[in-house]
XYZ file of C-alpha atoms in Angstrom:
590
model
C 2.820 1.831 -3.660
C 0.672 3.455 -1.185
C 1.848 6.846 0.772
C 0.765 7.692 4.284
C -2.764 8.479 3.498
C -4.535 11.695 3.595
C -6.420 11.783 6.575
C -9.873 13.542 5.500
C -10.548 16.414 3.259
C -9.932 19.901 3.389
C -11.527 22.019 6.263
C -9.410 25.024 6.437
C -12.534 27.142 4.613
C -14.601 26.002 7.768
C -12.198 28.179 9.499
C -11.601 31.840 10.089
C -8.789 33.389 8.046
C -5.794 34.480 9.611
C -4.940 38.046 10.374
C -2.434 37.916 7.933
C -0.289 35.935 5.688
C 3.542 36.681 4.897
C 5.884 34.578 2.692
C 9.576 34.472 3.917
C 12.279 33.230 1.976
C 15.302 31.053 4.159
C 18.829 30.826 2.228
C 21.129 27.769 3.275
C 24.577 27.126 2.088
C 27.239 24.655 3.655
C 26.238 21.532 1.718
C 27.794 19.780 -1.120
C 27.440 19.753 -4.316
C 26.949 16.191 -5.808
C 25.227 14.243 -8.754
C 24.015 10.914 -9.583
C 21.485 8.009 -10.499
C 18.225 8.064 -8.591
C 17.560 5.195 -6.147
C 15.185 2.117 -6.638
C 13.088 3.795 -4.227
C 12.990 7.313 -5.956
C 12.603 5.847 -9.202
C 9.636 3.696 -7.703
C 7.776 7.021 -6.075
C 8.724 9.251 -9.118
C 6.714 7.185 -11.417
C 3.893 7.207 -8.972
C 4.260 11.033 -9.111
C 4.219 11.889 -12.490
C 1.235 9.334 -12.904
C -1.052 9.584 -10.213
C -3.391 12.397 -8.072
C -0.758 14.684 -6.115
C -3.641 14.437 -3.057
C -2.862 10.554 -2.814
C 1.007 10.812 -3.587
C 2.338 13.559 -1.843
C 2.426 13.010 2.278
C 2.203 15.399 5.191
C 2.896 16.167 8.695
C 2.291 18.171 11.565
C 5.425 19.242 13.877
C 4.362 21.029 17.075
C 6.167 24.279 18.188
C 7.010 24.423 22.036
C 5.810 27.642 23.726
C 8.367 29.830 23.604
C 10.058 29.156 20.350
C 10.552 32.356 18.110
C 10.152 32.698 14.561
C 13.670 32.742 13.779
C 14.363 29.846 15.543
C 11.680 27.464 13.872
C 13.525 28.973 10.599
C 17.154 28.271 11.711
C 16.474 24.336 12.816
C 14.730 23.995 9.375
C 17.886 25.494 7.474
C 19.822 23.218 9.691
C 17.658 20.475 8.319
C 18.347 21.143 4.522
C 21.898 21.459 4.779
C 22.576 18.308 7.315
C 20.619 16.167 4.646
C 21.141 16.040 1.406
C 17.873 14.256 -0.001
C 16.118 17.958 1.199
C 18.270 19.993 -1.483
C 17.953 17.283 -4.336
C 16.109 18.003 -7.423
C 15.424 15.652 -10.132
C 16.477 17.497 -13.530
C 14.502 15.536 -16.957
C 13.259 16.460 -20.221
C 9.328 16.940 -20.513
C 7.565 13.982 -21.255
C 10.544 11.826 -19.872
C 10.923 10.003 -16.237
C 14.235 11.781 -14.230
C 17.290 9.279 -14.114
C 19.466 11.731 -12.469
C 19.528 13.575 -9.250
C 21.167 16.580 -8.504
C 22.401 17.940 -4.742
C 22.874 21.380 -4.607
C 25.165 22.883 -2.143
C 22.920 25.903 -1.619
C 19.793 27.545 -2.253
C 16.863 28.993 -0.823
C 13.242 27.871 0.397
C 10.200 29.269 1.649
C 8.164 29.466 4.587
C 4.463 30.715 4.937
C 3.565 32.266 8.252
C -0.034 32.251 8.930
C -0.954 34.470 12.138
C -3.967 34.213 13.898
C -5.587 35.843 17.030
C -5.904 32.496 18.312
C -6.104 29.280 16.301
C -9.352 28.045 15.446
C -11.567 24.891 16.902
C -9.199 21.970 17.667
C -5.639 23.384 16.799
C -4.283 20.315 16.077
C -6.921 19.043 13.653
C -6.588 22.700 12.201
C -2.797 22.743 11.864
C -3.176 18.896 10.185
C -5.963 20.545 7.441
C -3.321 23.307 6.579
C -0.777 20.798 5.970
C -3.536 18.176 3.836
C -3.983 21.303 2.001
C -0.530 21.879 0.943
C -1.034 18.366 -0.878
C -2.618 19.229 -3.797
C -0.513 20.753 -6.713
C 2.291 18.262 -8.661
C 5.420 18.555 -7.047
C 7.601 20.212 -9.840
C 10.827 17.847 -9.527
C 13.190 19.637 -11.655
C 13.105 22.730 -9.574
C 11.087 22.516 -6.537
C 12.293 22.603 -2.963
C 10.753 19.158 -2.037
C 9.060 20.633 1.265
C 6.502 22.992 1.258
C 6.465 24.384 4.701
C 3.637 26.855 6.539
C 4.100 28.140 10.208
C 0.743 28.539 11.910
C 1.511 31.365 14.577
C -0.771 33.275 17.368
C -0.081 37.080 17.549
C 3.430 36.130 16.174
C 4.176 33.110 18.249
C 4.861 29.820 16.740
C 2.580 27.340 16.850
C 2.790 24.369 14.826
C 4.792 24.038 11.495
C 2.544 22.205 8.956
C 4.407 20.539 5.966
C 3.611 18.314 2.758
C 6.904 16.815 0.960
C 7.394 15.459 -2.281
C 7.301 11.742 -1.739
C 10.319 11.013 -4.434
C 12.656 12.602 -1.258
C 10.850 11.529 1.915
C 8.534 8.690 3.200
C 7.203 8.001 6.559
C 10.035 7.197 8.066
C 11.866 10.550 7.147
C 9.003 12.501 8.142
C 9.351 10.973 11.783
C 13.330 11.265 11.633
C 12.810 15.217 10.715
C 10.160 15.498 13.190
C 12.596 14.413 15.744
C 15.514 16.386 14.437
C 13.619 19.751 14.530
C 12.679 18.983 18.083
C 15.734 18.424 18.982
C 17.587 21.425 16.957
C 14.523 23.889 19.049
C 15.794 22.163 22.248
C 19.314 22.942 21.419
C 20.475 19.647 21.237
C 23.583 18.736 19.068
C 22.578 16.552 16.629
C 24.712 13.174 15.838
C 26.403 12.441 13.050
C 25.014 10.767 10.468
C 25.322 7.441 10.120
C 22.928 5.983 7.316
C 23.453 7.403 3.751
C 22.304 9.549 1.782
C 20.660 8.923 -1.409
C 23.635 9.636 -4.190
C 25.571 7.149 -2.199
C 22.537 4.412 -1.705
C 22.122 4.802 -5.060
C 25.674 3.759 -6.139
C 25.164 0.208 -3.427
C 21.930 -0.745 -5.602
C 23.796 -0.119 -8.849
C 26.551 -2.478 -7.567
C 27.035 -5.961 -8.493
C 25.774 -7.252 -4.929
C 22.788 -4.494 -5.094
C 21.992 -5.671 -8.854
C 21.861 -9.503 -7.477
C 19.611 -8.477 -4.693
C 17.189 -6.506 -6.934
C 17.050 -9.895 -9.268
C 16.582 -12.036 -6.482
C 13.802 -9.530 -5.305
C 11.937 -9.613 -8.764
C 12.270 -13.470 -8.744
C 11.022 -13.900 -5.291
C 7.817 -11.415 -6.496
C 7.269 -13.488 -9.655
C 6.756 -16.563 -7.638
C 4.286 -14.641 -5.966
C 2.586 -13.422 -8.739
C 2.343 -16.984 -10.626
C 1.069 -19.173 -7.765
C -0.891 -16.541 -5.199
C -4.280 -15.311 -4.826
C -4.499 -12.269 -7.663
C -7.534 -10.838 -4.992
C -7.349 -11.542 -1.411
C -11.055 -10.049 -1.838
C -12.878 -12.228 -4.520
C -16.618 -11.933 -3.581
C -19.468 -10.773 -5.510
C -20.214 -7.978 -3.642
C -16.027 -6.867 -3.953
C -14.737 -4.610 -6.929
C -11.512 -5.164 -8.488
C -8.143 -3.179 -7.438
C -7.971 -1.141 -10.154
C -11.251 0.606 -8.974
C -10.492 3.033 -6.096
C -12.978 3.670 -3.519
C -13.951 6.157 -0.653
C -13.388 4.671 2.859
C -13.388 6.496 6.047
C -10.576 6.245 8.645
C -11.486 3.908 11.499
C -9.433 4.242 14.511
C -8.698 1.759 16.806
C -7.174 2.872 20.705
C -7.070 -0.157 22.836
C -5.086 -0.638 25.970
C -6.613 -4.267 26.094
C -5.030 -4.544 22.475
C -1.401 -3.484 23.876
C -1.349 -5.788 26.933
C -2.713 -8.804 24.904
C -0.172 -7.785 22.074
C 2.366 -7.734 24.864
C 0.880 -11.020 26.794
C 1.121 -13.145 23.557
C 4.538 -12.213 22.810
C 5.730 -13.102 26.002
C 3.702 -16.301 26.016
C 4.828 -17.406 22.254
C 8.464 -15.798 22.702
C 8.408 -13.734 19.199
C 8.475 -10.273 19.081
C 5.008 -8.643 19.608
C 5.676 -6.922 15.561
C 5.988 -10.852 14.546
C 2.554 -11.393 16.664
C 0.816 -8.603 15.397
C 1.530 -9.602 11.807
C 0.270 -13.015 12.272
C -2.672 -12.019 13.708
C -3.568 -9.668 11.356
C -2.830 -12.442 8.409
C -4.431 -14.856 9.988
C -8.162 -12.130 10.251
C -7.538 -11.382 6.781
C -6.748 -14.719 5.144
C -9.815 -16.200 7.500
C -12.305 -13.062 6.395
C -11.357 -13.491 2.509
C -11.959 -17.267 2.349
C -7.973 -17.990 1.441
C -5.283 -20.345 1.696
C -3.073 -17.743 2.470
C -2.160 -14.034 3.226
C -1.130 -11.870 0.835
C -0.123 -8.228 2.387
C 1.956 -5.502 0.853
C 4.208 -4.031 3.841
C 5.673 -0.591 2.921
C 7.728 0.144 5.652
C 9.854 -3.104 5.904
C 12.530 -1.502 3.533
C 14.602 -0.087 6.195
C 16.037 -2.534 8.621
C 19.414 -2.329 7.504
C 21.504 0.102 9.592
C 22.811 1.750 5.684
C 18.375 3.020 5.359
C 17.720 3.033 8.731
C 18.053 6.808 9.446
C 18.411 8.435 5.631
C 15.943 11.073 4.954
C 15.159 9.608 1.531
C 12.228 7.871 0.060
C 12.973 3.728 0.498
C 8.777 3.648 -0.754
C 9.042 -0.017 -2.115
C 6.871 -2.847 -1.367
C 7.644 -5.662 0.715
C 5.201 -8.580 -0.324
C 4.176 -10.979 1.897
C 3.256 -14.286 0.994
C 1.735 -15.891 4.343
C 0.656 -19.401 3.961
C -1.983 -20.153 6.767
C -2.816 -23.453 6.407
C -1.620 -24.295 10.078
C -3.384 -26.101 12.651
C -2.743 -23.353 15.364
C -2.073 -19.540 15.624
C 1.202 -20.541 17.273
C 2.581 -22.509 14.610
C 1.467 -19.525 12.382
C 3.600 -17.024 14.490
C 6.463 -19.566 13.863
C 6.077 -19.452 10.121
C 5.194 -15.691 10.113
C 8.765 -14.789 11.460
C 10.806 -16.282 8.466
C 8.106 -15.463 6.007
C 8.534 -11.734 6.928
C 12.120 -11.525 6.860
C 11.914 -13.470 3.420
C 9.539 -10.656 2.312
C 12.072 -8.066 3.510
C 14.910 -9.554 1.929
C 13.177 -8.950 -1.237
C 12.342 -5.331 -1.353
C 14.527 -3.897 -2.996
C 14.146 -3.867 -6.838
C 14.120 -1.759 -9.805
C 10.500 -0.678 -10.211
C 10.632 0.043 -13.757
C 11.748 -3.790 -14.127
C 8.917 -4.942 -11.605
C 6.107 -3.309 -12.985
C 7.187 -4.834 -17.103
C 7.270 -8.416 -15.028
C 3.967 -8.034 -12.769
C 2.251 -7.026 -16.755
C 4.181 -9.510 -18.232
C 3.272 -12.427 -15.634
C -0.265 -11.114 -15.347
C -0.923 -11.344 -19.017
C 0.527 -14.859 -19.150
C -1.742 -15.891 -16.048
C -4.966 -14.140 -17.646
C -5.388 -12.751 -14.250
C -4.718 -8.797 -12.508
C -2.442 -9.165 -9.558
C -4.744 -6.613 -6.814
C -2.656 -4.661 -4.051
C -5.642 -5.665 -2.043
C -4.025 -5.454 0.994
C -1.946 -3.201 2.890
C -0.222 -2.991 6.772
C 2.040 -0.179 7.496
C 3.708 -0.758 11.403
C 5.342 2.723 11.883
C 5.215 1.790 15.486
C 8.470 1.562 15.864
C 9.406 4.901 14.482
C 11.952 7.510 16.055
C 8.617 10.327 16.034
C 5.187 9.923 15.617
C 3.532 10.514 12.327
C 0.838 13.638 11.713
C 0.347 14.089 15.258
C -0.986 11.022 16.549
C 1.072 11.725 19.511
C -1.286 14.183 20.985
C -4.628 11.808 19.871
C -3.940 9.470 22.591
C -7.441 8.741 23.343
C -7.285 9.523 27.016
C -7.560 6.772 29.324
C -10.138 4.267 27.839
C -9.987 0.540 27.971
C -11.063 0.551 24.280
C -12.543 2.888 21.403
C -13.227 2.928 17.855
C -13.852 6.334 16.121
C -14.527 7.279 12.808
C -12.599 9.588 10.554
C -13.265 11.674 7.508
C -13.032 9.295 3.931
C -10.119 9.428 1.686
C -9.544 7.724 -1.622
C -8.717 3.880 -1.148
C -6.665 1.876 -4.061
C -6.702 -0.980 -2.288
C -9.591 -2.962 -0.313
C -7.942 -3.012 3.256
C -5.475 -0.621 4.387
C -3.779 -0.287 8.178
C -1.869 2.053 9.809
C -0.208 0.687 13.044
C 1.284 3.782 15.426
C 1.656 2.196 18.364
C 1.703 -1.099 20.098
C 2.156 0.582 23.737
C 0.403 1.838 26.295
C -2.705 1.492 23.479
C -2.921 -0.650 20.804
C -3.350 2.343 18.223
C -4.622 1.073 14.558
C -6.369 3.043 11.638
C -8.046 1.033 9.251
C -9.439 2.394 5.714
C -11.780 -0.640 4.737
C -13.152 -0.941 1.185
C -17.348 -0.622 1.481
C -17.948 -2.748 -1.521
C -16.685 -5.719 0.853
C -16.916 -4.208 4.244
C -20.078 -2.464 5.915
C -18.873 -0.316 8.732
C -20.242 -2.983 11.191
C -18.155 -5.373 9.712
C -15.030 -2.965 9.693
C -15.464 -2.373 13.508
C -15.872 -5.919 13.809
C -12.809 -6.580 12.216
C -10.512 -4.150 14.342
C -12.245 -5.741 17.645
C -12.077 -9.402 16.337
C -8.235 -8.233 15.647
C -7.876 -7.464 19.551
C -9.921 -10.521 20.612
C -7.293 -12.992 18.904
C -4.860 -11.480 20.619
C -6.436 -11.835 23.720
C -6.977 -15.218 23.035
C -2.985 -16.188 22.053
C -1.959 -14.429 24.960
C -3.776 -17.075 27.626
C -3.139 -20.261 25.085
C -2.783 -21.529 21.903
C -5.793 -20.789 19.227
C -7.205 -23.708 16.809
C -7.218 -22.031 13.609
C -10.158 -23.654 13.125
C -11.755 -21.506 16.209
C -10.848 -17.958 14.728
C -14.837 -17.283 13.725
C -15.921 -18.445 17.189
C -12.917 -16.420 18.806
C -13.066 -12.836 16.693
C -16.648 -12.710 15.885
C -15.335 -12.310 12.286
C -17.771 -14.509 9.526
C -15.506 -15.350 6.450
C -16.939 -14.412 3.188
C -20.155 -16.103 1.201
C -19.814 -16.386 -2.144
C -22.107 -19.089 -3.096
C -22.011 -22.247 -4.919
C -21.390 -21.251 -8.462
C -17.817 -19.716 -6.903
C -15.021 -22.165 -7.578
C -11.203 -22.408 -6.635
C -8.776 -22.084 -10.080
C -5.309 -21.652 -10.592
C -4.625 -20.771 -6.790
C -7.762 -17.571 -7.156
C -11.868 -17.658 -6.336
C -12.995 -17.760 -9.572
C -16.942 -16.667 -10.912
C -17.282 -18.823 -13.952
C -20.483 -16.429 -14.497
C -18.492 -13.650 -14.088
C -15.840 -14.811 -16.644
C -18.496 -15.588 -19.276
C -19.912 -12.020 -19.350
C -16.493 -10.413 -18.824
C -15.239 -12.233 -21.738
C -18.515 -11.626 -23.564
C -18.126 -7.556 -23.208
C -14.820 -8.417 -24.630
C -15.206 -9.749 -27.873
C -17.934 -7.132 -28.142
C -21.103 -9.153 -27.014
C -20.465 -12.403 -29.297
C -22.078 -15.842 -27.465
C -19.734 -16.525 -24.717
C -20.037 -20.132 -22.737
C -17.540 -21.068 -19.710
C -16.990 -24.490 -19.406
C -15.429 -26.290 -16.163
C -13.311 -29.680 -16.143
C -11.126 -31.077 -13.835
C -7.611 -31.653 -14.933
C -5.172 -33.981 -13.308
C -4.608 -33.961 -9.756
C -8.135 -32.680 -9.281
C -7.333 -29.329 -10.385
C -10.349 -27.310 -12.430
C -9.431 -25.899 -15.530
C -12.146 -23.027 -17.583
C -12.753 -23.811 -21.103
C -14.519 -21.035 -23.157
C -16.095 -21.392 -26.445
C -16.731 -18.404 -28.630
C -19.201 -18.073 -31.607
C -16.901 -16.103 -33.568
C -19.483 -15.586 -36.671
C -18.137 -13.882 -39.594
C -15.409 -12.125 -37.416
C -11.588 -12.773 -37.647
C -11.225 -13.269 -33.495
C -8.386 -15.914 -32.708
C -8.125 -17.170 -29.166
C -4.895 -14.758 -28.768
C -7.234 -12.050 -29.979
C -10.193 -13.237 -26.956
C -7.133 -13.052 -24.385
C -6.008 -9.498 -25.591
C -8.983 -8.350 -25.086
C -10.380 -9.673 -21.842
C -7.255 -9.482 -20.206
C -7.482 -5.937 -21.305
C -10.503 -4.808 -19.038
C -10.001 -7.524 -16.213
C -8.901 -4.429 -14.249
C -12.151 -2.843 -14.629
C -13.843 -5.785 -14.336
C -16.271 -7.417 -11.724
C -14.532 -9.389 -8.823
C -13.728 -13.127 -9.287
C -12.744 -12.852 -13.260
C -9.640 -15.277 -14.329
C -8.849 -15.641 -17.824
C -9.918 -19.356 -19.226
C -6.949 -21.758 -19.961
C -8.328 -22.363 -23.555
C -10.250 -20.792 -25.952
C -12.233 -23.064 -28.447
C -13.507 -20.915 -31.512
C -17.028 -21.888 -33.374
C -18.797 -20.359 -36.162
C -22.559 -19.829 -34.415
C -23.764 -21.167 -31.168
C -25.830 -24.250 -30.623
C -29.628 -23.992 -30.081
C -29.289 -24.740 -26.096
C -26.850 -21.825 -25.399
C -26.787 -23.093 -21.739
C -25.665 -26.352 -22.328
C -21.924 -27.557 -22.195
C -22.166 -30.336 -23.926
C -24.170 -28.647 -27.040
C -21.630 -26.598 -27.273
C -18.961 -29.446 -27.282
C -20.864 -31.137 -30.107
C -20.233 -28.193 -32.595
C -17.383 -28.202 -35.254
C -14.322 -26.454 -33.970
C -12.978 -23.430 -36.132
C -9.641 -22.753 -33.829
C -8.771 -23.380 -30.298
C -5.831 -22.497 -28.188
C -4.497 -20.879 -24.721
C -4.480 -17.319 -26.175
C -1.150 -16.859 -23.549
C 1.809 -16.372 -24.425
C 3.445 -19.037 -22.015
C 1.654 -22.910 -21.655
C -0.104 -22.882 -18.083
């Protein structure tokens, strides 16, 4: 599951060093000592923390400090936040080689603040502060003992200017960072913070472990399984694509559009649906149109804070809602109406035991002979209580519409979008995989989104007119690509990948029609003197599908023969051979 993106690479080495670097130790006390199981969101992120590159999984933010604030006031506000929020006083003890199952909340402790003092802040001060925060993401958090915030205070001749922070994703997500940022500002302004109304992590874990919470998790797993068994395994299955298991570097493309904000508001008024629903419908419509799919499968990471008990909880609730939206409707208005229910359904099923989810994903994709790709991620954080990563300071001025390219980052998806604001500008950052989007196509996708919203504000839009309205063209696949089991598949890619999987044995893939005009794949393999079985062929193929090219789905049947025919590129020649063994290779008939 994807964290708030790291924007660009460390640029601190390009700036002059600070005048001095000091470390201040801050003691806190006054909280309650507690212990309990980890939450489902914590378990999900801990799994990623223990596995992934820290620069990908750790998250960061920058908090501007009002002019005239003293260093003591900054450390006092940070201390108050640590006492107020149990999540910031939480560690996760665990033996080496094992994942934590419990969380421990300390009643008292210490944290450190690194103070970088400057004669003046170099270059663009906000950008410099962001680079300091981003650099702090390097290095894995020690879950069992480390304070979950790495704090750097940037000062100018002793005067605080910015707090740059890196967070452990086990205790905070984008929403939690925004809440802390808001409360930090209120504390510095001398305001009294309201009483906490959302649950701290230990209490949230208890709710999740209750009979009702366990039923909710089971329902979520069933919901995900239905999508995994029937939905497309890749949104962007096309000849130039790569599988979702291979990361690419993608540059950040940021849209700031007053036109888009006006159009979104107008489309929401005209259709009578919330702006968030209209924007989601437009996103899904354009993604499915560009991908040439009948449905859009998109992860919605920020979807699981819609309940009051977690809305303002400083913890991580990072679990995807998985939206599967069928776009086969005649008009955009009909899609907006369908989106409302589909989004609510996805939100309701975004709480689950992540370990069991991944076990189910592995089982289902092996049975289906596929590899589910988290190709598309849409994270609308525009409703959070404070903007993230200094995006409030980067408002783009008064331009009607602008597109700005930023630095690259590793992208484990094919298309990632963050919506930071919807008014007075529509502010979206997009990361599009270069293997499926040229720079011009990425720009065209965002401008096409604005054009779709403008058309929807003026009237209902026929779905068949999306290319004309947006200028976005569907993927080109060629005549050799076919739909099999709801997925775009290249039989040639299946044949080549299966041949590699079985050690270079001769392979032929035949396409046939089953009942109801459904297409089926049959793989013929000349196994020679080997002991290959259908089950062995299937296991070998599914093991390499995640790293294979796009458009690979396992055959429905494997037919083993001894030697290839003299004309190995003719299906009828393979069918005339004596069959040694045949079967699905799958543990479940499909």
